[in-house]
Every structure is written in C-alpha cells, then in structure tokens.
GROMACS .gro file of N, CA, C and O in nm:
model
  484
    1UNK      N    1   0.127  -4.469   1.764
    1UNK     CA    2   0.017  -4.385   1.806
    1UNK      C    3  -0.089  -4.389   1.697
    1UNK      O    4  -0.059  -4.381   1.579
    2UNK      N    5  -0.213  -4.394   1.742
    2UNK     CA    6  -0.324  -4.393   1.647
    2UNK      C    7  -0.408  -4.269   1.674
    2UNK      O    8  -0.459  -4.249   1.784
    3UNK      N    9  -0.419  -4.186   1.570
    3UNK     CA   10  -0.500  -4.064   1.581
    3UNK      C   11  -0.644  -4.097   1.547
    3UNK      O   12  -0.672  -4.163   1.448
    4UNK      N   13  -0.735  -4.048   1.632
    4UNK     CA   14  -0.877  -4.071   1.605
    4UNK      C   15  -0.955  -3.940   1.590
    4UNK      O   16  -1.057  -3.937   1.525
    5UNK      N   17  -0.905  -3.834   1.651
    5UNK     CA   18  -0.972  -3.704   1.643
    5UNK      C   19  -0.872  -3.600   1.598
    5UNK      O   20  -0.753  -3.611   1.624
    6UNK      N   21  -0.926  -3.500   1.533
    6UNK     CA   22  -0.841  -3.389   1.490
    6UNK      C   23  -0.921  -3.261   1.509
    6UNK      O   24  -1.043  -3.259   1.493
    7UNK      N   25  -0.851  -3.155   1.548
    7UNK     CA   26  -0.920  -3.027   1.565
    7UNK      C   27  -0.834  -2.916   1.507
    7UNK      O   28  -0.712  -2.930   1.493
    8UNK      N   29  -0.901  -2.807   1.476
    8UNK     CA   30  -0.829  -2.692   1.421
    8UNK      C   31  -0.905  -2.567   1.462
    8UNK      O   32  -1.026  -2.565   1.470
    9UNK      N   33  -0.828  -2.462   1.487
    9UNK     CA   34  -0.891  -2.333   1.518
    9UNK      C   35  -0.812  -2.223   1.449
    9UNK      O   36  -0.693  -2.239   1.420
   10UNK      N   37  -0.881  -2.114   1.421
   10UNK     CA   38  -0.820  -1.997   1.361
   10UNK      C   39  -0.879  -1.875   1.428
   10UNK      O   40  -0.997  -1.872   1.461
   11UNK      N   41  -0.796  -1.774   1.443
   11UNK     CA   42  -0.843  -1.647   1.497
   11UNK      C   43  -0.836  -1.543   1.387
   11UNK      O   44  -0.739  -1.537   1.311
   12UNK      N   45  -0.940  -1.460   1.379
   12UNK     CA   46  -0.948  -1.356   1.278
   12UNK      C   47  -0.960  -1.221   1.347
   12UNK      O   48  -1.042  -1.203   1.437
   13UNK      N   49  -0.878  -1.128   1.304
   13UNK     CA   50  -0.883  -0.993   1.359
   13UNK      C   51  -1.001  -0.920   1.295
   13UNK      O   52  -1.016  -0.918   1.174
   14UNK      N   53  -1.083  -0.860   1.378
   14UNK     CA   54  -1.200  -0.788   1.330
   14UNK      C   55  -1.184  -0.640   1.369
   14UNK      O   56  -1.130  -0.609   1.474
   15UNK      N   57  -1.233  -0.552   1.284
   15UNK     CA   58  -1.230  -0.408   1.312
   15UNK      C   59  -1.373  -0.358   1.299
   15UNK      O   60  -1.436  -0.374   1.195
   16UNK      N   61  -1.423  -0.296   1.407
   16UNK     CA   62  -1.560  -0.247   1.400
   16UNK      C   63  -1.565  -0.109   1.335
   16UNK      O   64  -1.463  -0.053   1.295
   17UNK      N   65  -1.683  -0.051   1.325
   17UNK     CA   66  -1.702   0.077   1.259
   17UNK      C   67  -1.630   0.193   1.325
   17UNK      O   68  -1.611   0.298   1.264
   18UNK      N   69  -1.590   0.176   1.449
   18UNK     CA   70  -1.517   0.281   1.521
   18UNK      C   71  -1.366   0.262   1.514
   18UNK      O   72  -1.291   0.336   1.576
   19UNK      N   73  -1.322   0.160   1.443
   19UNK     CA   74  -1.180   0.134   1.429
   19UNK      C   75  -1.122   0.050   1.541
   19UNK      O   76  -1.002   0.029   1.548
   20UNK      N   77  -1.209   0.002   1.631
   20UNK     CA   78  -1.161  -0.082   1.741
   20UNK      C   79  -1.144  -0.225   1.693
   20UNK      O   80  -1.226  -0.278   1.618
   21UNK      N   81  -1.037  -0.289   1.738
   21UNK     CA   82  -1.006  -0.424   1.693
   21UNK      C   83  -1.045  -0.526   1.799
   21UNK      O   84  -1.039  -0.500   1.918
   22UNK      N   85  -1.085  -0.643   1.750
   22UNK     CA   86  -1.112  -0.755   1.838
   22UNK      C   87  -1.077  -0.882   1.760
   22UNK      O   88  -1.051  -0.878   1.641
   23UNK      N   89  -1.075  -0.994   1.831
   23UNK     CA   90  -1.043  -1.121   1.767
   23UNK      C   91  -1.162  -1.213   1.777
   23UNK      O   92  -1.228  -1.220   1.881
   24UNK      N   93  -1.191  -1.282   1.670
   24UNK     CA   94  -1.296  -1.382   1.671
   24UNK      C   95  -1.231  -1.517   1.640
   24UNK      O   96  -1.156  -1.528   1.543
   25UNK      N   97  -1.262  -1.616   1.723
   25UNK     CA   98  -1.198  -1.746   1.707
   25UNK      C   99  -1.300  -1.848   1.656
   25UNK      O  100  -1.411  -1.856   1.707
   26UNK      N  101  -1.261  -1.921   1.554
   26UNK     CA  102  -1.341  -2.030   1.501
   26UNK      C  103  -1.266  -2.159   1.531
   26UNK      O  104  -1.146  -2.168   1.507
   27UNK      N  105  -1.337  -2.259   1.583
   27UNK     CA  106  -1.276  -2.389   1.613
   27UNK      C  107  -1.366  -2.500   1.561
   27UNK      O  108  -1.489  -2.487   1.563
   28UNK      N  109  -1.305  -2.607   1.517
   28UNK     CA  110  -1.380  -2.720   1.464
   28UNK      C  111  -1.305  -2.849   1.498
   28UNK      O  112  -1.183  -2.849   1.510
   29UNK      N  113  -1.382  -2.955   1.517
   29UNK     CA  114  -1.322  -3.084   1.553
   29UNK      C  115  -1.385  -3.192   1.467
   29UNK      O  116  -1.501  -3.182   1.429
   30UNK      N  117  -1.307  -3.293   1.435
   30UNK     CA  118  -1.359  -3.403   1.355
   30UNK      C  119  -1.292  -3.534   1.392
   30UNK      O  120  -1.190  -3.535   1.460
   31UNK      N  121  -1.356  -3.642   1.349
   31UNK     CA  122  -1.299  -3.774   1.371
   31UNK      C  123  -1.236  -3.823   1.241
   31UNK      O  124  -1.292  -3.805   1.134
   32UNK      N  125  -1.122  -3.883   1.254
   32UNK     CA  126  -1.051  -3.935   1.137
   32UNK      C  127  -1.112  -4.068   1.095
   32UNK      O  128  -1.139  -4.155   1.178
   33UNK      N  129  -1.133  -4.085   0.967
   33UNK     CA  130  -1.178  -4.214   0.915
   33UNK      C  131  -1.058  -4.309   0.912
   33UNK      O  132  -0.942  -4.266   0.926
   34UNK      N  133  -1.084  -4.436   0.896
   34UNK     CA  134  -0.974  -4.533   0.889
   34UNK      C  135  -0.881  -4.496   0.775
   34UNK      O  136  -0.923  -4.467   0.663
   35UNK      N  137  -0.752  -4.495   0.803
   35UNK     CA  138  -0.646  -4.468   0.707
   35UNK      C  139  -0.654  -4.329   0.643
   35UNK      O  140  -0.597  -4.306   0.538
   36UNK      N  141  -0.729  -4.237   0.706
   36UNK     CA  142  -0.734  -4.099   0.654
   36UNK      C  143  -0.606  -4.027   0.694
   36UNK      O  144  -0.558  -4.041   0.807
   37UNK      N  145  -0.551  -3.952   0.602
   37UNK     CA  146  -0.429  -3.877   0.628
   37UNK      C  147  -0.461  -3.759   0.721
   37UNK      O  148  -0.541  -3.672   0.685
   38UNK      N  149  -0.399  -3.754   0.840
   38UNK     CA  150  -0.428  -3.646   0.934
   38UNK      C  151  -0.394  -3.507   0.880
   38UNK      O  152  -0.465  -3.410   0.905
   39UNK      N  153  -0.289  -3.498   0.799
   39UNK     CA  154  -0.251  -3.368   0.743
   39UNK      C  155  -0.358  -3.317   0.646
   39UNK      O  156  -0.396  -3.200   0.650
   40UNK      N  157  -0.409  -3.405   0.561
   40UNK     CA  158  -0.517  -3.366   0.469
   40UNK      C  159  -0.643  -3.328   0.546
   40UNK      O  160  -0.712  -3.232   0.509
   41UNK      N  161  -0.672  -3.400   0.652
   41UNK     CA  162  -0.789  -3.369   0.734
   41UNK      C  163  -0.772  -3.232   0.799
   41UNK      O  164  -0.867  -3.153   0.805
   42UNK      N  165  -0.651  -3.202   0.844
   42UNK     CA  166  -0.622  -3.072   0.905
   42UNK      C  167  -0.644  -2.959   0.805
   42UNK      O  168  -0.705  -2.857   0.835
   43UNK      N  169  -0.596  -2.978   0.683
   43UNK     CA  170  -0.613  -2.877   0.577
   43UNK      C  171  -0.761  -2.859   0.547
   43UNK      O  172  -0.810  -2.747   0.532
   44UNK      N  173  -0.835  -2.966   0.538
   44UNK     CA  174  -0.979  -2.959   0.510
   44UNK      C  175  -1.053  -2.885   0.622
   44UNK      O  176  -1.145  -2.807   0.595
   45UNK      N  177  -1.015  -2.910   0.745
   45UNK     CA  178  -1.078  -2.838   0.856
   45UNK      C  179  -1.052  -2.687   0.844
   45UNK      O  180  -1.140  -2.605   0.871
   46UNK      N  181  -0.932  -2.651   0.800
   46UNK     CA  182  -0.900  -2.510   0.779
   46UNK      C  183  -0.988  -2.448   0.673
   46UNK      O  184  -1.034  -2.334   0.686
   47UNK      N  185  -1.016  -2.523   0.565
   47UNK     CA  186  -1.103  -2.473   0.459
   47UNK      C  187  -1.246  -2.454   0.510
   47UNK      O  188  -1.313  -2.357   0.475
   48UNK      N  189  -1.292  -2.545   0.593
   48UNK     CA  190  -1.427  -2.533   0.650
   48UNK      C  191  -1.435  -2.408   0.738
   48UNK      O  192  -1.533  -2.333   0.732
   49UNK      N  193  -1.332  -2.384   0.816
   49UNK     CA  194  -1.330  -2.264   0.901
   49UNK      C  195  -1.331  -2.138   0.815
   49UNK      O  196  -1.404  -2.043   0.843
   50UNK      N  197  -1.249  -2.135   0.710
   50UNK     CA  198  -1.245  -2.018   0.622
   50UNK      C  199  -1.382  -1.991   0.561
   50UNK      O  200  -1.427  -1.876   0.554
   51UNK      N  201  -1.451  -2.097   0.516
   51UNK     CA  202  -1.584  -2.081   0.458
   51UNK      C  203  -1.683  -2.031   0.562
   51UNK      O  204  -1.768  -1.946   0.533
   52UNK      N  205  -1.674  -2.082   0.684
   52UNK     CA  206  -1.764  -2.037   0.791
   52UNK      C  207  -1.741  -1.889   0.822
   52UNK      O  208  -1.836  -1.813   0.842
   53UNK      N  209  -1.616  -1.847   0.822
   53UNK     CA  210  -1.586  -1.706   0.847
   53UNK      C  211  -1.642  -1.618   0.736
   53UNK      O  212  -1.702  -1.514   0.760
   54UNK      N  213  -1.623  -1.661   0.611
   54UNK     CA  214  -1.674  -1.583   0.496
   54UNK      C  215  -1.825  -1.569   0.502
   54UNK      O  216  -1.881  -1.466   0.471
   55UNK      N  217  -1.892  -1.677   0.543
   55UNK     CA  218  -2.038  -1.674   0.551
   55UNK      C  219  -2.084  -1.586   0.667
   55UNK      O  220  -2.182  -1.512   0.655
   56UNK      N  221  -2.013  -1.590   0.778
   56UNK     CA  222  -2.052  -1.511   0.895
   56UNK      C  223  -2.018  -1.363   0.878
   56UNK      O  224  -2.086  -1.276   0.933
   57UNK      N  225  -1.914  -1.332   0.802
   57UNK     CA  226  -1.869  -1.194   0.786
   57UNK      C  227  -1.837  -1.165   0.639
   57UNK      O  228  -1.721  -1.148   0.602
   58UNK      N  229  -1.939  -1.156   0.555
   58UNK     CA  230  -1.912  -1.139   0.412
   58UNK      C  231  -1.839  -1.008   0.379
   58UNK      O  232  -1.759  -1.005   0.287
   59UNK      N  233  -1.862  -0.903   0.452
   59UNK     CA  234  -1.795  -0.776   0.423
   59UNK      C  235  -1.650  -0.774   0.471
   59UNK      O  236  -1.570  -0.696   0.423
   60UNK      N  237  -1.618  -0.861   0.565
   60UNK     CA  238  -1.482  -0.862   0.621
   60UNK      C  239  -1.379  -0.911   0.521
   60UNK      O  240  -1.262  -0.878   0.532
   61UNK      N  241  -1.423  -0.988   0.422
   61UNK     CA  242  -1.326  -1.043   0.327
   61UNK      C  243  -1.311  -0.957   0.203
   61UNK      O  244  -1.228  -0.985   0.118
   62UNK      N  245  -1.392  -0.851   0.190
   62UNK     CA  246  -1.379  -0.764   0.074
   62UNK      C  247  -1.244  -0.696   0.077
   62UNK      O  248  -1.203  -0.640   0.177
   63UNK      N  249  -1.176  -0.702  -0.034
   63UNK     CA  250  -1.046  -0.636  -0.045
   63UNK      C  251  -1.070  -0.489  -0.074
   63UNK      O  252  -1.153  -0.455  -0.156
   64UNK      N  253  -0.996  -0.401  -0.006
   64UNK     CA  254  -1.014  -0.259  -0.036
   64UNK      C  255  -0.973  -0.231  -0.180
   64UNK      O  256  -0.879  -0.290  -0.232
   65UNK      N  257  -1.049  -0.143  -0.243
   65UNK     CA  258  -1.018  -0.109  -0.381
   65UNK      C  259  -0.893  -0.024  -0.384
   65UNK      O  260  -0.878   0.070  -0.308
   66UNK      N  261  -0.805  -0.063  -0.473
   66UNK     CA  262  -0.679   0.007  -0.484
   66UNK      C  263  -0.698   0.130  -0.572
   66UNK      O  264  -0.754   0.123  -0.681
   67UNK      N  265  -0.655   0.242  -0.521
   67UNK     CA  266  -0.664   0.366  -0.595
   67UNK      C  267  -0.533   0.386  -0.667
   67UNK      O  268  -0.427   0.388  -0.607
   68UNK      N  269  -0.543   0.399  -0.797
   68UNK     CA  270  -0.422   0.418  -0.875
   68UNK      C  271  -0.415   0.563  -0.921
   68UNK      O  272  -0.510   0.615  -0.979
   69UNK      N  273  -0.305   0.623  -0.890
   69UNK     CA  274  -0.282   0.761  -0.931
   69UNK      C  275  -0.175   0.759  -1.037
   69UNK      O  276  -0.066   0.708  -1.015
   70UNK      N  277  -0.210   0.813  -1.151
   70UNK     CA  278  -0.112   0.817  -1.259
   70UNK      C  279  -0.024   0.938  -1.237
   70UNK      O  280  -0.070   1.051  -1.237
   71UNK      N  281   0.099   0.911  -1.213
   71UNK     CA  282   0.194   1.017  -1.187
   71UNK      C  283   0.290   1.023  -1.305
   71UNK      O  284   0.360   0.928  -1.333
   72UNK      N  285   0.287   1.137  -1.370
   72UNK     CA  286   0.376   1.152  -1.483
   72UNK      C  287   0.517   1.184  -1.433
   72UNK      O  288   0.534   1.271  -1.348
   73UNK      N  289   0.611   1.114  -1.486
   73UNK     CA  290   0.749   1.141  -1.451
   73UNK      C  291   0.819   1.191  -1.576
   73UNK      O  292   0.870   1.115  -1.655
   74UNK      N  293   0.815   1.321  -1.591
   74UNK     CA  294   0.876   1.385  -1.704
   74UNK      C  295   0.996   1.463  -1.652
   74UNK      O  296   0.980   1.561  -1.578
   75UNK      N  297   1.118   1.422  -1.685
   75UNK     CA  298   1.237   1.487  -1.632
   75UNK      C  299   1.241   1.637  -1.660
   75UNK      O  300   1.284   1.715  -1.575
   76UNK      N  301   1.193   1.679  -1.776
   76UNK     CA  302   1.193   1.821  -1.809
   76UNK      C  303   1.101   1.897  -1.714
   76UNK      O  304   1.140   2.000  -1.657
   77UNK      N  305   0.979   1.845  -1.697
   77UNK     CA  306   0.885   1.912  -1.606
   77UNK      C  307   0.936   1.910  -1.462
   77UNK      O  308   0.918   2.007  -1.388
   78UNK      N  309   0.999   1.799  -1.424
   78UNK     CA  310   1.054   1.791  -1.288
   78UNK      C  311   1.163   1.896  -1.266
   78UNK      O  312   1.172   1.957  -1.159
   79UNK      N  313   1.246   1.917  -1.367
   79UNK     CA  314   1.353   2.015  -1.354
   79UNK      C  315   1.296   2.157  -1.350
   79UNK      O  316   1.341   2.240  -1.270
   80UNK      N  317   1.197   2.184  -1.433
   80UNK     CA  318   1.133   2.317  -1.431
   80UNK      C  319   1.069   2.342  -1.296
   80UNK      O  320   1.080   2.451  -1.240
   81UNK      N  321   1.007   2.239  -1.239
   81UNK     CA  322   0.948   2.252  -1.106
   81UNK      C  323   1.056   2.281  -1.002
   81UNK      O  324   1.038   2.365  -0.915
   82UNK      N  325   1.168   2.213  -1.013
   82UNK     CA  326   1.278   2.237  -0.919
   82UNK      C  327   1.328   2.380  -0.929
   82UNK      O  328   1.358   2.445  -0.829
   83UNK      N  329   1.336   2.432  -1.051
   83UNK     CA  330   1.384   2.569  -1.071
   83UNK      C  331   1.283   2.670  -1.016
   83UNK      O  332   1.318   2.762  -0.943
   84UNK      N  333   1.156   2.650  -1.051
   84UNK     CA  334   1.054   2.749  -1.014
   84UNK      C  335   1.014   2.745  -0.867
   84UNK      O  336   0.949   2.836  -0.819
   85UNK      N  337   1.052   2.642  -0.797
   85UNK     CA  338   1.018   2.636  -0.654
   85UNK      C  339   1.132   2.683  -0.564
   85UNK      O  340   1.121   2.676  -0.442
   86UNK      N  341   1.238   2.732  -0.623
   86UNK     CA  342   1.348   2.787  -0.542
   86UNK      C  343   1.298   2.911  -0.466
   86UNK      O  344   1.223   2.991  -0.520
   87UNK      N  345   1.343   2.923  -0.344
   87UNK     CA  346   1.300   3.036  -0.261
   87UNK      C  347   1.414   3.131  -0.229
   87UNK      O  348   1.392   3.234  -0.165
   88UNK      N  349   1.534   3.095  -0.270
   88UNK     CA  350   1.651   3.181  -0.245
   88UNK      C  351   1.733   3.192  -0.374
   88UNK      O  352   1.745   3.095  -0.450
   89UNK      N  353   1.790   3.307  -0.396
   89UNK     CA  354   1.872   3.332  -0.515
   89UNK      C  355   1.991   3.236  -0.517
   89UNK      O  356   2.026   3.181  -0.622
   90UNK      N  357   2.052   3.214  -0.403
   90UNK     CA  358   2.168   3.125  -0.397
   90UNK      C  359   2.133   2.984  -0.445
   90UNK      O  360   2.211   2.919  -0.517
   91UNK      N  361   2.017   2.937  -0.407
   91UNK     CA  362   1.974   2.804  -0.450
   91UNK      C  363   1.946   2.804  -0.600
   91UNK      O  364   1.985   2.712  -0.672
   92UNK      N  365   1.880   2.909  -0.646
   92UNK     CA  366   1.847   2.919  -0.788
   92UNK      C  367   1.974   2.921  -0.874
   92UNK      O  368   1.977   2.862  -0.982
   93UNK      N  369   2.078   2.986  -0.825
   93UNK     CA  370   2.202   2.997  -0.903
   93UNK      C  371   2.268   2.862  -0.929
   93UNK      O  372   2.348   2.848  -1.020
   94UNK      N  373   2.232   2.760  -0.851
   94UNK     CA  374   2.288   2.627  -0.876
   94UNK      C  375   2.236   2.569  -1.008
   94UNK      O  376   2.294   2.476  -1.062
   95UNK      N  377   2.128   2.627  -1.061
   95UNK     CA  378   2.070   2.583  -1.188
   95UNK      C  379   2.119   2.667  -1.307
   95UNK      O  380   2.078   2.643  -1.419
   96UNK      N  381   2.204   2.765  -1.282
   96UNK     CA  382   2.245   2.860  -1.386
   96UNK      C  383   2.307   2.792  -1.509
   96UNK      O  384   2.267   2.817  -1.623
   97UNK      N  385   2.405   2.706  -1.488
   97UNK     CA  386   2.471   2.640  -1.602
   97UNK      C  387   2.375   2.550  -1.677
   97UNK      O  388   2.376   2.544  -1.799
   98UNK      N  389   2.291   2.480  -1.603
   98UNK     CA  390   2.193   2.391  -1.666
   98UNK      C  391   2.095   2.472  -1.752
   98UNK      O  392   2.061   2.432  -1.863
   99UNK      N  393   2.053   2.585  -1.700
   99UNK     CA  394   1.955   2.668  -1.771
   99UNK      C  395   2.012   2.721  -1.903
   99UNK      O  396   1.938   2.736  -2.001
  100UNK      N  397   2.140   2.746  -1.908
  100UNK     CA  398   2.201   2.800  -2.031
  100UNK      C  399   2.195   2.700  -2.146
  100UNK      O  400   2.203   2.739  -2.262
  101UNK      N  401   2.179   2.574  -2.116
  101UNK     CA  402   2.178   2.470  -2.220
  101UNK      C  403   2.039   2.431  -2.267
  101UNK      O  404   2.025   2.345  -2.354
  102UNK      N  405   1.934   2.489  -2.208
  102UNK     CA  406   1.798   2.449  -2.244
  102UNK      C  407   1.708   2.572  -2.236
  102UNK      O  408   1.699   2.637  -2.132
  103UNK      N  409   1.637   2.601  -2.344
  103UNK     CA  410   1.556   2.723  -2.351
  103UNK      C  411   1.445   2.724  -2.245
  103UNK      O  412   1.422   2.826  -2.181
  104UNK      N  413   1.378   2.610  -2.226
  104UNK     CA  414   1.270   2.603  -2.126
  104UNK      C  415   1.324   2.626  -1.986
  104UNK      O  416   1.263   2.695  -1.905
  105UNK      N  417   1.439   2.566  -1.957
  105UNK     CA  418   1.501   2.585  -1.826
  105UNK      C  419   1.541   2.731  -1.807
  105UNK      O  420   1.525   2.787  -1.700
  106UNK      N  421   1.593   2.792  -1.915
  106UNK     CA  422   1.636   2.932  -1.908
  106UNK      C  423   1.518   3.024  -1.881
  106UNK      O  424   1.527   3.116  -1.799
  107UNK      N  425   1.404   2.996  -1.945
  107UNK     CA  426   1.285   3.077  -1.923
  107UNK      C  427   1.238   3.064  -1.778
  107UNK      O  428   1.203   3.164  -1.714
  108UNK      N  429   1.237   2.944  -1.726
  108UNK     CA  430   1.196   2.921  -1.587
  108UNK      C  431   1.295   2.987  -1.492
  108UNK      O  432   1.255   3.050  -1.393
  109UNK      N  433   1.423   2.977  -1.525
  109UNK     CA  434   1.529   3.037  -1.443
  109UNK      C  435   1.511   3.189  -1.439
  109UNK      O  436   1.512   3.250  -1.332
  110UNK      N  437   1.493   3.251  -1.557
  110UNK     CA  438   1.480   3.396  -1.564
  110UNK      C  439   1.357   3.446  -1.489
  110UNK      O  440   1.362   3.545  -1.415
  111UNK      N  441   1.245   3.376  -1.506
  111UNK     CA  442   1.122   3.417  -1.438
  111UNK      C  443   1.136   3.405  -1.286
  111UNK      O  444   1.095   3.495  -1.211
  112UNK      N  445   1.197   3.298  -1.241
  112UNK     CA  446   1.214   3.278  -1.097
  112UNK      C  447   1.314   3.379  -1.041
  112UNK      O  448   1.292   3.434  -0.933
  113UNK      N  449   1.420   3.405  -1.114
  113UNK     CA  450   1.519   3.504  -1.070
  113UNK      C  451   1.453   3.641  -1.058
  113UNK      O  452   1.476   3.714  -0.961
  114UNK      N  453   1.368   3.677  -1.154
  114UNK     CA  454   1.300   3.806  -1.149
  114UNK      C  455   1.210   3.814  -1.025
  114UNK      O  456   1.209   3.917  -0.956
  115UNK      N  457   1.140   3.706  -0.995
  115UNK     CA  458   1.053   3.705  -0.876
  115UNK      C  459   1.136   3.720  -0.748
  115UNK      O  460   1.100   3.796  -0.658
  116UNK      N  461   1.245   3.644  -0.740
  116UNK     CA  462   1.325   3.646  -0.618
  116UNK      C  463   1.398   3.780  -0.600
  116UNK      O  464   1.408   3.828  -0.487
  117UNK      N  465   1.446   3.837  -0.707
  117UNK     CA  466   1.519   3.965  -0.692
  117UNK      C  467   1.421   4.078  -0.664
  117UNK      O  468   1.458   4.175  -0.596
  118UNK      N  469   1.299   4.070  -0.713
  118UNK     CA  470   1.197   4.172  -0.682
  118UNK      C  471   1.155   4.162  -0.536
  118UNK      O  472   1.118   4.261  -0.474
  119UNK      N  473   1.156   4.041  -0.482
  119UNK     CA  474   1.122   4.021  -0.339
  119UNK      C  475   1.224   4.089  -0.250
  119UNK      O  476   1.190   4.139  -0.145
  120UNK      N  477   1.350   4.080  -0.289
  120UNK     CA  478   1.458   4.134  -0.206
  120UNK      C  479   1.458   4.286  -0.204
  120UNK      O  480   1.512   4.347  -0.114
  121UNK      N  481   1.402   4.350  -0.306
  121UNK     CA  482   1.402   4.497  -0.314
  121UNK      C  483   1.310   4.560  -0.214
  121UNK      O  484   1.237   4.530  -0.145
   0.00000   0.00000   0.00000
C-alpha cells in the first residue's frame, strides 16, 4: 500500500462564560512527500492543530493559578483543638490521661471541662 494523503483531527472541549460546554473540532489534511514517514507527518499535523487552537483561543490554554494554602500541622495545636472542641463531658474525659502528662493539654482540658459542666447546670 502506498500512502499519499494523511489527515488528522482533534476535538477540544470549550466552556463558555455561563459554564456551558461545547466541542470544537479542528481537522487538517496533507499530502505525503516521497519517502516521508507517515507517523512523523501525523505528529506534525497534530502540532499544527494545537498551534491553530492556541491562536484561535488564547485564553482557553491558560492554566488556572494554583492557590496554595499553608496549613500548619502542629500535633500539639491539633490536640488542643481536639480537646477544646469537645461538646460532651464523656468525650472530653477520653483526654483525661493525656492531659495529665502535658501542662498545655491540662489547661485546655480544665477550661473545656469548666465550660461543659457550667452548661449542664
């Protein structure tokens, strides 16, 4: 078999300002030169389509800016948060032994216990 023509198409998903999606199709066709590798020609046609899409829709290729949130992971603060967010005395009592071994935990435990026992009165 002798290949003389080659074609390639790509479809791109587009989203308009209202969030509605549609597809736009780009297609291109070319003739192979003597002894030209069809696979290389196919790849080149894909590059031409990509460039045409970029030129037609320059904003569509912008990558969204990644928002980085620095989240501190401090085990001590996490434990104090766990203690102070207890809403029941029974739950808080599960931290009793732990609180006895750490002054900060004990302070958080005592303050939360006082709040919870005052609520019950």
